[in-house]
Coordinates of C-alpha atoms in Angstrom, one line a residue:
X735 CA 0.2 0.3 0.4
X736 CA 2.0 3.1 -1.1
X737 CA 0.8 5.5 1.9
X738 CA 3.1 8.4 2.3
X739 CA 2.2 10.1 5.0
X740 CA -1.0 10.1 7.5
X741 CA -1.9 13.1 8.6
X742 CA -5.4 12.4 10.1
X743 CA -6.7 14.4 13.7
X744 CA -9.9 13.9 15.4
X745 CA -11.8 15.8 12.7
X746 CA -10.7 14.2 9.6
X747 CA -8.9 11.6 7.6
X748 CA -5.8 12.8 5.9
X749 CA -4.1 10.2 3.9
X750 CA -1.3 11.6 1.1
X751 CA -0.5 8.5 -1.1
X752 CA 3.0 8.2 -3.6
X753 CA 2.5 6.4 -6.5
X754 CA 4.3 3.0 -7.2
X755 CA 4.9 1.5 -10.1
X756 CA 4.6 -2.2 -8.2
X757 CA 1.1 -1.5 -7.5
X758 CA -2.0 -1.8 -9.7
X759 CA -4.1 1.3 -11.2
X760 CA -6.9 -1.2 -12.9
X761 CA -8.4 1.6 -14.6
X762 CA -12.0 -0.5 -15.2
X763 CA -12.1 -1.8 -11.3
X764 CA -11.5 1.7 -9.6
X765 CA -13.0 4.3 -12.1
X766 CA -17.2 4.8 -11.7
X767 CA -19.3 4.3 -14.6
X768 CA -20.5 8.0 -14.2
X769 CA -16.9 9.2 -15.5
X770 CA -15.6 7.3 -18.3
X771 CA -16.1 10.3 -20.9
X772 CA -14.7 12.7 -18.7
X773 CA -11.8 11.0 -18.5
X774 CA -11.1 10.3 -21.8
X775 CA -9.0 12.2 -23.3
X776 CA -7.0 12.8 -19.7
X777 CA -3.2 12.2 -20.2
X778 CA -1.5 9.5 -18.4
X779 CA -0.1 12.0 -16.0
X780 CA -3.2 13.4 -15.1
X781 CA -4.9 9.3 -15.1
X782 CA -2.6 8.4 -12.2
X783 CA -3.6 11.2 -9.9
X784 CA -7.1 10.1 -10.3
X785 CA -6.8 6.4 -9.9
X786 CA -4.7 7.2 -6.9
X787 CA -8.0 9.8 -5.6
X788 CA -9.8 5.8 -5.7
X789 CA -7.2 4.0 -4.4
X790 CA -7.1 6.1 -1.2
X791 CA -11.3 6.0 -1.0
X792 CA -11.6 2.6 -1.9
X793 CA -9.0 2.1 1.3
X794 CA -11.2 4.2 3.6
X795 CA -14.8 4.1 1.7
X796 CA -15.2 0.8 -0.5
X797 CA -18.9 1.8 -1.1
X798 CA -17.9 5.5 -1.7
X799 CA -18.0 6.6 -5.7
X800 CA -16.4 10.2 -6.8
X801 CA -19.2 12.5 -8.8
X802 CA -18.9 16.3 -9.8
X803 CA -20.6 19.6 -9.9
X804 CA -19.3 20.9 -12.3
X805 CA -15.5 20.2 -11.3
X806 CA -16.6 19.8 -7.8
X807 CA -16.1 16.9 -6.7
X808 CA -18.7 14.9 -3.6
X809 CA -18.8 11.3 -1.9
X810 CA -21.8 9.7 -3.5
X811 CA -23.3 8.1 -0.8
X812 CA -22.9 11.9 0.4
X813 CA -21.9 11.1 4.2
X814 CA -18.6 12.6 4.3
X815 CA -17.1 16.3 3.1
X816 CA -13.8 15.7 0.6
X817 CA -11.2 17.4 -0.8
X818 CA -8.8 16.4 -2.7
X819 CA -5.1 17.1 -4.0
X820 CA -1.8 15.9 -6.3
X821 CA 1.0 16.4 -8.0
X822 CA 2.6 13.5 -9.5
X823 CA 3.6 11.5 -7.7
X824 CA 1.7 12.2 -5.3
X825 CA -2.0 12.3 -4.0
X826 CA -4.0 13.3 -1.3
X827 CA -7.6 13.4 0.1
X828 CA -9.5 13.9 3.2
X829 CA -12.6 13.2 4.2
X830 CA -14.2 15.0 7.4
X831 CA -18.1 15.3 8.5
X832 CA -17.6 19.2 8.1
X833 CA -15.5 21.5 5.1
X834 CA -12.3 20.7 4.3
X835 CA -9.6 22.0 2.3
X836 CA -6.7 20.4 1.3
X837 CA -3.3 21.2 -1.4
X838 CA 0.3 20.5 -2.5
X839 CA 2.9 22.3 -4.0
X840 CA 6.0 22.0 -5.1
X841 CA 8.1 24.0 -3.8
X842 CA 9.7 26.4 -7.4
X843 CA 11.3 29.8 -7.8
X844 CA 9.0 30.6 -10.5
X845 CA 6.0 31.6 -7.9
X846 CA 8.6 35.0 -7.1
X847 CA 7.1 36.2 -10.6
X848 CA 3.8 35.9 -10.3
X849 CA 3.3 36.6 -6.5
X850 CA 1.3 39.9 -7.8
X851 CA -2.2 37.9 -9.6
X852 CA -2.4 36.2 -5.7
X853 CA -0.7 38.7 -2.8
X854 CA -1.5 42.1 -2.4
X855 CA 2.7 43.9 -1.5
X856 CA 1.1 45.1 2.3
X857 CA 0.7 41.8 2.5
X858 CA 3.3 39.9 2.4
X859 CA 5.6 42.6 4.8
X860 CA 5.8 39.7 7.1
X861 CA 7.8 37.5 4.8
X862 CA 11.2 36.7 6.0
X863 CA 14.0 38.1 3.1
X864 CA 15.9 34.5 1.8
X865 CA 12.5 32.7 2.7
X866 CA 10.6 34.5 0.3
X867 CA 9.5 31.2 -2.6
X868 CA 8.9 28.5 0.9
X869 CA 6.8 31.4 2.8
X870 CA 5.2 32.8 -1.5
X871 CA 4.4 29.2 -1.6
X872 CA 2.3 28.1 1.3
X873 CA 1.0 31.3 1.3
X874 CA 0.0 29.9 -2.2
X875 CA -1.2 26.9 -0.9
X876 CA -3.1 27.9 1.7
X877 CA -5.5 30.1 -0.7
X878 CA -5.6 27.2 -3.0
X879 CA -6.9 25.5 0.0
X880 CA -9.5 28.1 1.4
X881 CA -11.2 27.8 -2.1
X882 CA -12.5 24.2 -2.0
X883 CA -14.0 24.9 1.1
X884 CA -15.4 28.6 0.3
X885 CA -15.3 29.6 -3.0
X886 CA -17.4 32.0 -5.4
X887 CA -17.5 32.5 -9.1
X888 CA -16.6 36.1 -8.7
X889 CA -14.2 35.9 -6.5
X890 CA -10.7 35.9 -6.8
X891 CA -7.6 34.1 -4.6
X892 CA -6.3 37.9 -4.0
X893 CA -8.8 40.1 -3.2
X894 CA -11.4 37.7 -1.7
X895 CA -8.9 35.4 0.9
X896 CA -6.9 36.2 2.8
X897 CA -3.5 34.7 5.1
X898 CA -2.9 36.4 8.3
X899 CA 1.0 37.0 9.1
X900 CA 2.7 33.5 10.3
X901 CA 6.1 31.9 11.3
X902 CA 7.3 29.8 9.3
X903 CA 8.8 27.3 11.4
X904 CA 6.1 27.3 13.0
X905 CA 2.6 26.8 11.1
X906 CA -0.1 25.7 12.9
X907 CA -3.8 27.1 13.4
X908 CA -2.5 30.2 10.6
X909 CA -5.8 32.6 10.4
X910 CA -7.0 33.0 7.0
X911 CA -10.3 34.5 6.1
X912 CA -12.3 35.0 3.1
X913 CA -14.3 38.0 2.7
X914 CA -16.3 40.4 0.4
X915 CA -18.6 43.4 1.2
X916 CA -21.4 41.0 3.3
X917 CA -19.1 37.7 4.3
X918 CA -15.8 37.5 6.0
X919 CA -15.5 34.3 7.4
X920 CA -12.8 33.5 9.9
X921 CA -10.8 29.8 9.1
X922 CA -7.4 28.1 11.4
X923 CA -5.0 26.0 9.2
X924 CA -2.1 24.2 9.0
X925 CA 0.8 23.3 7.3
X926 CA 3.3 20.4 6.8
X927 CA 5.6 19.5 4.7
X928 CA 7.4 17.0 2.8
X929 CA 10.2 16.1 0.3
X930 CA 10.4 19.7 -2.0
X931 CA 6.4 20.1 -1.0
X932 CA 4.2 22.1 1.3
X933 CA 0.2 19.9 2.4
X934 CA -1.5 22.8 3.8
X935 CA -5.1 22.1 5.8
X936 CA -7.6 24.2 6.1
X937 CA -10.7 23.4 8.4

């Protein structure tokens, strides 16, 4: 079994799996009939990510299926909230009775060039010199996790999702906010690290 990390707590089951060439990923037995058309044109790597997610599901809830409302995945039977993320060779899934969002991102210096797309300058003042790539990647990932549990078609990651100042060396109980003219909802998040990735959990 390619379980790589288990970040479960008393609120959620949160599992990270890593692809193993020795493990069988049988498309016919893993993919739901309702999703056959959806995956027909998938790139082989993207298909492996999807199959890894199904392996996690079959291990935790073998009688359930993943279906989609637009691009949003949900369980059938719909008795748990879920969140999914993948970046080959890793895939992760969270199960909870409450809304939850997870995301994983590799650390890459390219994020320095796009930070103005998801972060206002005055919201980056707490970032430590020399650790900009790490901080920016975590902020981006936190906003992606937030988006998965609280989103709207007209919201932007830059304008409507805020990550409060935090210390990268103690990345727990990080405060995050989703807001517009009518909404202001506060969430707590945590960050985990493995290989060259950050993994964010918002619930």
